[in-house]
Amino acid sequence: KHQFPLYGAGMTYELDNNHKMYTSFSQAYRPVIFSDLIPATVLEKTDPNLQNALGHNFEIGVKGKLWNRITYDINYFQIRYNNRIGNLILTDDNQQSYIWRTNIGDSNTKGLECYLEAILISNENMKVSAFTATSYFEGKYLNGQLRQGSENVDLTGNVIETVPEWTSRNGIQLAYK
């Protein structure tokens, strides 16, 4: 259960009939869920003080049309993720090691996204366009530690394991009548 309201706001500014700037900010919340609380094996224990993950999303960009043939949307974004949940390895008083499910640290992902679509052919029967949706991500841990094998490693400055540096989706679209 969170103890505060979550907020968000967005704004768009029309530069002219074909171009807009936009920005938005919203707080993010991921509650501790049932699967976070229940140990998967007898070798795991859950931190009774496990906290909900909190953070925010921010973006600013520009989008529009050029020469009535090119559509674009380019933006910068940032995603902050605090209290990430993960596993550490701990040893009890009897020198028995166990996996400790707890909050492991904070991370920040920032990047650029670009969508471009160009109309190659356009007439009353057919439209052909090519597009790219390409993104650059820089996701890093700001602090924390995580279990790696039988030891805990410092995550500070490490790349987030599930964030690719580049993604690009490209294609050609054909519409007939």
XYZ file of C-alpha atoms in Angstrom, residues 31-166:
136
model
C 3.518 -2.699 -5.666
C 5.029 -5.740 -4.052
C 3.015 -8.626 -5.490
C 2.212 -12.078 -4.180
C 5.015 -13.796 -6.124
C 7.541 -11.375 -4.555
C 6.476 -12.453 -1.055
C 6.317 -16.237 -1.403
C 9.716 -17.985 -1.463
C 10.152 -20.315 -4.445
C 12.189 -22.866 -2.444
C 13.152 -23.607 1.159
C 16.509 -21.969 0.387
C 14.822 -18.567 -0.022
C 13.622 -16.034 2.526
C 11.708 -12.820 1.935
C 12.616 -9.519 3.552
C 9.667 -8.586 5.802
C 10.493 -4.918 5.066
C 10.237 -5.347 1.272
C 9.145 -1.996 -0.182
C 7.085 -1.075 -3.223
C 9.053 0.128 -6.245
C 8.642 3.823 -7.045
C 9.941 6.076 -9.775
C 8.995 8.404 -12.569
C 8.792 8.699 -16.342
C 9.718 11.897 -18.191
C 9.746 12.704 -21.900
C 10.117 15.710 -24.159
C 9.867 15.675 -27.917
C 8.769 17.140 -31.188
C 6.564 15.610 -33.873
C 4.979 16.589 -37.130
C 5.022 16.442 -40.930
C 7.541 17.732 -43.454
C 6.606 18.497 -47.071
C 3.407 16.458 -46.571
C 5.441 13.280 -47.224
C 7.489 12.705 -44.073
C 6.028 12.093 -40.609
C 8.380 12.259 -37.625
C 8.365 11.944 -33.838
C 11.655 12.449 -31.976
C 11.908 12.454 -28.197
C 14.212 12.206 -25.207
C 13.017 10.135 -22.235
C 14.079 9.168 -18.749
C 12.759 6.342 -16.547
C 13.766 6.252 -12.872
C 13.137 3.008 -10.972
C 13.771 3.003 -7.196
C 13.594 0.011 -4.842
C 14.066 -2.604 -7.566
C 13.314 -6.076 -6.232
C 15.885 -8.842 -6.550
C 17.904 -11.472 -4.693
C 20.954 -11.348 -2.442
C 22.832 -14.236 -0.899
C 23.091 -14.141 2.892
C 24.444 -16.455 5.592
C 22.538 -17.184 8.815
C 23.957 -17.748 12.323
C 24.530 -21.446 11.509
C 26.693 -20.489 8.475
C 23.959 -21.690 6.095
C 23.610 -19.615 2.924
C 20.182 -18.630 1.663
C 18.665 -16.374 -0.988
C 17.224 -13.125 0.421
C 14.455 -11.506 -1.670
C 14.670 -7.770 -1.011
C 15.016 -4.303 -2.536
C 18.362 -4.351 -4.328
C 18.852 -0.768 -5.569
C 17.875 2.023 -7.912
C 18.265 2.447 -11.663
C 17.894 5.102 -14.328
C 17.281 4.647 -18.054
C 17.490 7.517 -20.499
C 17.496 7.616 -24.244
C 16.299 8.903 -27.563
C 13.478 7.585 -29.725
C 12.929 8.428 -33.380
C 10.050 7.496 -35.663
C 10.252 8.482 -39.338
C 7.866 7.537 -42.106
C 8.292 8.658 -45.708
C 5.604 8.303 -48.369
C 7.342 6.919 -51.458
C 4.326 6.517 -53.760
C 0.890 8.024 -53.333
C -1.929 8.024 -55.859
C -5.661 7.282 -55.836
C -5.104 3.490 -55.944
C -1.952 2.904 -53.935
C 0.228 4.264 -51.168
C 3.724 2.960 -50.372
C 5.719 4.211 -47.407
C 8.907 3.212 -45.578
C 9.385 3.664 -41.851
C 11.887 3.313 -39.052
C 11.277 3.297 -35.309
C 14.737 3.399 -33.764
C 15.697 3.914 -30.119
C 18.917 4.359 -28.156
C 18.852 3.398 -24.466
C 21.341 3.963 -21.661
C 20.160 2.017 -18.623
C 22.401 1.945 -15.538
C 22.152 1.035 -11.895
C 22.654 4.068 -9.656
C 23.368 1.907 -6.602
C 22.668 -1.487 -5.107
C 23.838 -5.054 -5.104
C 22.624 -8.357 -6.505
C 23.337 -12.068 -6.113
C 25.610 -13.453 -8.800
C 26.178 -17.145 -8.249
C 27.212 -17.594 -4.615
C 28.190 -13.979 -3.947
C 26.736 -10.475 -3.990
C 28.168 -7.951 -6.455
C 27.987 -4.163 -6.454
C 25.694 -2.894 -9.219
C 26.662 0.790 -9.122
C 27.307 1.984 -12.684
C 26.488 -1.391 -14.275
C 24.236 -1.657 -17.296
C 20.690 -2.883 -16.551
C 20.492 -6.466 -17.792
C 17.153 -6.176 -19.614
C 17.768 -2.877 -21.434
C 19.190 -3.145 -24.972
C 21.438 -0.318 -26.174
C 19.678 -0.102 -29.564
